[in-house]
Tab-separated table of C-alpha atoms in Angstrom:
chain	number	residue	atom	x	y	z
A	4	MET	CA	-35.669	-3.204	11.058
A	5	LYS	CA	-32.334	-2.284	12.966
A	6	THR	CA	-31.881	1.373	13.467
A	7	LEU	CA	-28.813	3.232	13.966
A	8	THR	CA	-27.807	3.500	17.614
A	9	ASP	CA	-26.952	6.822	19.139
A	10	THR	CA	-23.059	5.989	19.032
A	11	ALA	CA	-23.136	4.790	15.625
A	12	ARG	CA	-25.228	8.090	14.521
A	13	ALA	CA	-22.512	10.310	16.169
A	14	ALA	CA	-19.771	8.302	14.876
A	15	LEU	CA	-20.798	8.082	11.256
A	16	PRO	CA	-19.635	11.530	9.704
A	17	GLN	CA	-16.039	11.118	11.080
A	18	ARG	CA	-15.870	7.565	9.960
A	19	ALA	CA	-17.006	8.166	6.664
A	20	ASN	CA	-15.096	11.280	6.252
A	21	ASP	CA	-12.162	8.882	7.419
A	22	ILE	CA	-12.897	6.139	4.684
A	23	MET	CA	-13.202	8.595	2.473
A	24	THR	CA	-9.691	10.256	2.724
A	25	ALA	CA	-8.125	6.824	3.119
A	26	ALA	CA	-9.783	5.498	0.048
A	27	ALA	CA	-8.794	8.429	-2.130
A	28	ASP	CA	-5.125	8.051	-0.900
A	29	LEU	CA	-5.251	4.282	-1.937
A	30	ALA	CA	-6.857	4.769	-4.992
A	31	ARG	CA	-3.847	7.637	-5.965
A	32	LEU	CA	-1.515	4.723	-5.525
A	33	GLY	CA	-3.029	2.689	-8.130
A	34	TRP	CA	-3.920	0.083	-5.306
A	35	THR	CA	-7.848	0.166	-6.137
A	36	PRO	CA	-8.482	-0.389	-9.663
A	37	ALA	CA	-12.083	-0.349	-11.979
A	38	THR	CA	-14.198	0.686	-8.706
A	39	SER	CA	-12.424	-2.310	-7.102
A	40	SER	CA	-11.261	-2.548	-3.156
A	41	ASN	CA	-13.639	-1.920	-0.220
A	42	PHE	CA	-13.197	-0.311	3.346
A	43	SER	CA	-14.874	-0.063	6.576
A	44	MET	CA	-14.682	1.098	10.167
A	45	ARG	CA	-16.282	0.296	13.215
A	46	LEU	CA	-19.322	2.907	14.595
A	47	ASP	CA	-20.231	0.611	17.781
A	48	GLY	CA	-19.910	-2.823	19.004
A	49	GLU	CA	-22.519	-3.998	16.715
A	50	LEU	CA	-22.716	-1.692	13.244
A	51	ILE	CA	-20.141	-0.536	10.795
A	52	ALA	CA	-19.588	1.967	8.210
A	53	VAL	CA	-18.424	0.646	4.538
A	54	THR	CA	-18.209	1.603	1.275
A	55	VAL	CA	-21.105	0.896	-1.463
A	56	SER	CA	-20.627	-1.457	-4.069
A	57	GLY	CA	-19.141	-0.433	-7.263
A	58	ARG	CA	-18.489	2.772	-6.472
A	59	ASP	CA	-15.068	4.330	-7.453
A	60	LYS	CA	-12.807	4.598	-4.509
A	61	GLY	CA	-10.880	7.811	-5.407
A	62	ARG	CA	-14.157	9.372	-5.613
A	63	LEU	CA	-16.408	8.828	-2.954
A	64	THR	CA	-18.703	10.900	-1.103
A	65	PRO	CA	-20.768	10.564	2.284
A	66	ALA	CA	-23.499	8.979	-0.061
A	67	ASP	CA	-20.977	6.077	-0.734
A	68	ILE	CA	-20.705	4.994	2.737
A	69	MET	CA	-23.520	2.956	4.298
A	70	VAL	CA	-23.954	0.901	7.121
A	71	VAL	CA	-24.404	-2.506	8.089
A	72	ASP	CA	-24.823	-5.003	11.138
A	73	LEU	CA	-22.314	-7.813	11.969
A	74	ASP	CA	-24.228	-9.882	9.842
A	75	GLY	CA	-23.531	-7.729	6.901
A	76	ARG	CA	-27.254	-6.448	6.460
A	77	GLY	CA	-28.050	-2.861	5.946
A	78	VAL	CA	-29.297	-0.456	8.504
A	79	GLU	CA	-31.378	2.622	7.509
A	80	THR	CA	-30.660	2.091	4.123
A	81	GLU	CA	-31.566	0.267	0.458
A	82	LEU	CA	-28.033	0.445	-0.778
A	83	ARG	CA	-26.198	-2.484	-1.808
A	84	PRO	CA	-22.786	-2.973	0.358
A	85	SER	CA	-19.979	-4.805	-1.624
A	86	ALA	CA	-20.633	-8.747	-1.687
A	87	GLU	CA	-17.015	-9.083	0.282
A	88	THR	CA	-18.812	-7.399	3.243
A	89	GLY	CA	-19.120	-10.558	5.018
A	90	LEU	CA	-15.274	-10.932	5.035
A	91	HIS	CA	-15.228	-7.556	6.842
A	92	THR	CA	-18.014	-8.255	9.391
A	93	GLN	CA	-15.956	-11.769	10.084
A	94	ILE	CA	-13.197	-9.871	11.240
A	95	TYR	CA	-15.465	-7.538	13.539
A	96	ARG	CA	-16.938	-10.262	15.097
A	97	ARG	CA	-14.066	-12.386	15.651
A	98	PHE	CA	-12.097	-9.139	17.246
A	99	PRO	CA	-14.090	-6.510	19.289
A	100	ASP	CA	-11.383	-4.629	19.495
A	101	ILE	CA	-10.424	-4.264	15.656
A	102	GLY	CA	-11.427	-1.213	14.076
A	103	CYS	CA	-10.932	-0.933	10.594
A	104	VAL	CA	-10.772	-3.297	7.714
A	105	LEU	CA	-9.119	-2.464	4.071
A	106	HIS	CA	-9.159	-4.685	0.864
A	107	THR	CA	-7.050	-3.578	-1.898
A	108	HIS	CA	-5.950	-4.561	-5.445
A	109	SER	CA	-2.627	-3.199	-5.765
A	110	HIS	CA	-0.348	-4.873	-8.609
A	111	ASN	CA	2.104	-6.575	-6.054
A	112	GLN	CA	-1.030	-7.733	-3.865
A	113	THR	CA	-2.575	-9.381	-7.068
A	114	VAL	CA	0.738	-10.787	-8.972
A	115	ALA	CA	1.889	-12.279	-5.209
A	116	SER	CA	-1.554	-13.887	-4.734
A	117	ARG	CA	-1.307	-15.892	-7.766
A	118	LEU	CA	2.474	-16.841	-7.425
A	119	PHE	CA	2.258	-18.015	-4.095
A	120	ALA	CA	-1.402	-19.446	-4.077
A	121	LYS	CA	-0.063	-23.211	-5.045
A	122	ASP	CA	1.634	-22.808	-1.184
A	123	GLY	CA	-1.263	-21.579	0.559
A	124	HIS	CA	0.564	-19.186	2.138
A	125	ILE	CA	3.771	-16.446	1.973
A	126	ARG	CA	6.654	-16.588	4.119
A	127	LEU	CA	7.932	-13.394	5.495
A	128	SER	CA	11.097	-14.156	7.385
A	129	GLY	CA	13.863	-11.876	8.683
A	130	TYR	CA	12.769	-8.616	7.682
A	131	GLU	CA	12.950	-5.425	10.055
A	132	LEU	CA	9.707	-4.101	8.987
A	133	LEU	CA	8.001	-7.052	10.290
A	134	LYS	CA	7.639	-5.216	13.437
A	135	ALA	CA	4.902	-3.291	11.876
A	136	PHE	CA	2.792	-5.702	12.603
A	137	ARG	CA	1.056	-5.158	16.210
A	138	GLY	CA	2.833	-7.408	18.838
A	139	ASN	CA	5.859	-8.508	16.689
A	140	ALA	CA	9.267	-6.973	18.510
A	141	THR	CA	12.024	-8.540	16.494
A	142	HIS	CA	13.008	-9.347	12.818
A	143	GLU	CA	14.017	-12.938	14.254
A	144	LEU	CA	10.541	-14.603	12.900
A	145	ASP	CA	8.493	-15.973	10.484
A	146	VAL	CA	5.303	-14.881	9.768
A	147	ASP	CA	3.119	-16.636	7.212
A	148	ILE	CA	0.432	-14.678	5.684
A	149	PRO	CA	-2.764	-17.121	3.963
A	150	VAL	CA	-3.454	-17.203	0.237
A	151	LEU	CA	-6.853	-18.240	0.094
A	152	PRO	CA	-8.470	-19.714	-3.426
A	153	ASN	CA	-10.882	-17.539	-4.738
A	154	SER	CA	-14.237	-17.717	-4.604
A	155	GLN	CA	-17.412	-16.002	-5.179
A	156	ASP	CA	-19.786	-18.153	-2.393
A	157	MET	CA	-18.509	-15.707	0.431
A	158	ASP	CA	-19.982	-17.960	3.268
A	159	ALA	CA	-17.591	-20.634	1.631
A	160	LEU	CA	-14.349	-18.280	1.795
A	161	ALA	CA	-15.160	-17.118	5.049
A	162	ALA	CA	-15.578	-20.463	6.220
A	163	GLN	CA	-11.838	-21.673	4.768
A	164	ILE	CA	-10.442	-17.956	6.553
A	165	GLU	CA	-12.367	-18.755	9.780
A	166	PRO	CA	-9.822	-21.176	11.570
A	167	LEU	CA	-6.964	-18.951	9.767
A	168	LEU	CA	-7.746	-16.082	12.417
A	169	ASP	CA	-6.407	-18.169	15.103
A	170	GLN	CA	-2.766	-17.394	13.943
A	171	PRO	CA	-0.844	-15.081	16.133
A	172	ASN	CA	-0.216	-11.786	15.202
A	173	LEU	CA	-1.983	-12.033	11.850
A	174	TYR	CA	-3.426	-8.872	10.371
A	175	GLY	CA	-4.010	-9.602	6.897
A	176	TYR	CA	-4.289	-12.292	4.190
A	177	LEU	CA	-4.451	-12.481	0.118
A	178	ILE	CA	-7.266	-13.871	-1.907
A	179	ASP	CA	-5.733	-15.801	-4.882
A	180	GLY	CA	-6.089	-13.578	-8.460
A	181	HIS	CA	-7.569	-10.928	-5.952
A	182	GLY	CA	-6.138	-8.985	-3.405
A	183	VAL	CA	-5.178	-8.706	0.284
A	184	TYR	CA	-7.449	-7.957	3.354
A	185	ALA	CA	-5.741	-6.196	6.500
A	186	TRP	CA	-7.154	-4.605	9.746
A	187	GLY	CA	-5.996	-3.147	12.751
A	188	ARG	CA	-7.587	-1.481	15.976
A	189	ASP	CA	-7.812	2.002	14.002
A	190	LEU	CA	-7.287	3.278	10.800
A	191	ALA	CA	-3.784	4.491	11.415
A	192	GLU	CA	-3.025	0.741	12.508
A	193	ALA	CA	-4.821	-0.928	9.536
A	194	ARG	CA	-3.330	1.245	7.198
A	195	ARG	CA	0.394	0.599	8.592
A	196	HIS	CA	-0.488	-3.003	8.544
A	197	LEU	CA	-1.587	-2.826	4.822
A	198	ASP	CA	1.480	-0.499	3.689
A	199	ALA	CA	4.053	-3.267	5.560
A	200	LEU	CA	2.301	-5.821	3.741
A	201	GLU	CA	2.664	-3.963	0.376
A	202	PHE	CA	6.337	-3.733	0.930
A	203	LEU	CA	7.234	-7.116	1.960
A	204	LEU	CA	5.006	-8.548	-0.959
A	205	ALA	CA	6.982	-6.467	-3.535
A	206	CYS	CA	10.248	-7.489	-1.943
A	207	GLU	CA	9.318	-11.134	-1.960
A	208	LEU	CA	8.714	-10.691	-5.498
A	209	ASP	CA	11.749	-8.786	-6.735
A	210	LEU	CA	13.655	-11.685	-4.953
A	211	ARG	CA	12.282	-14.186	-6.927
A	212	ARG	CA	13.022	-12.090	-10.169
A	213	LEU	CA	16.776	-11.484	-9.279
A	214	ASN	CA	16.839	-15.530	-8.114
A	215	ALA	CA	15.193	-16.386	-11.412
């Protein structure tokens, strides 16, 4: 059985506190209804801290944060991570510089995922806030945010996501009827990407209503 590395053990208290603080903030915004959503942060090159399945994200305690390896297996714990942990570990395995993954279920994210599911993506064009995504320096570009069909088979879903991760400057995707995944090099960057996606999705939904 794997054990915590010294680096991971030293980092865990602060990472757990960061996750709890971010989760409480997102819960206050109404983006984590009914114990939904999950959050993780990298501890070292092989281990991540992630929220335990089924916990109220607005009331997390250190006992609600567990450690898994990059295959999603618990380390020094019998607790069960979210079934979607594999979507987090996919990002960490693919991008060694990524330090945080945030998954939420806001109203806007969920509605947009249903509306654009048939297209397989949401195209965001001309918005100044596109510069919130790392690597984008202008509003004069198109950014396609993938929208994946939902599945309870996380391996099958991850297989659909894998080739999409080749898209440059992509830091998020949606799952139909579900919500959004956003990530970054650290919590601050992941949160910036999440906030930008939320704002831009709200803009696209408002434009659809106004043009109906």
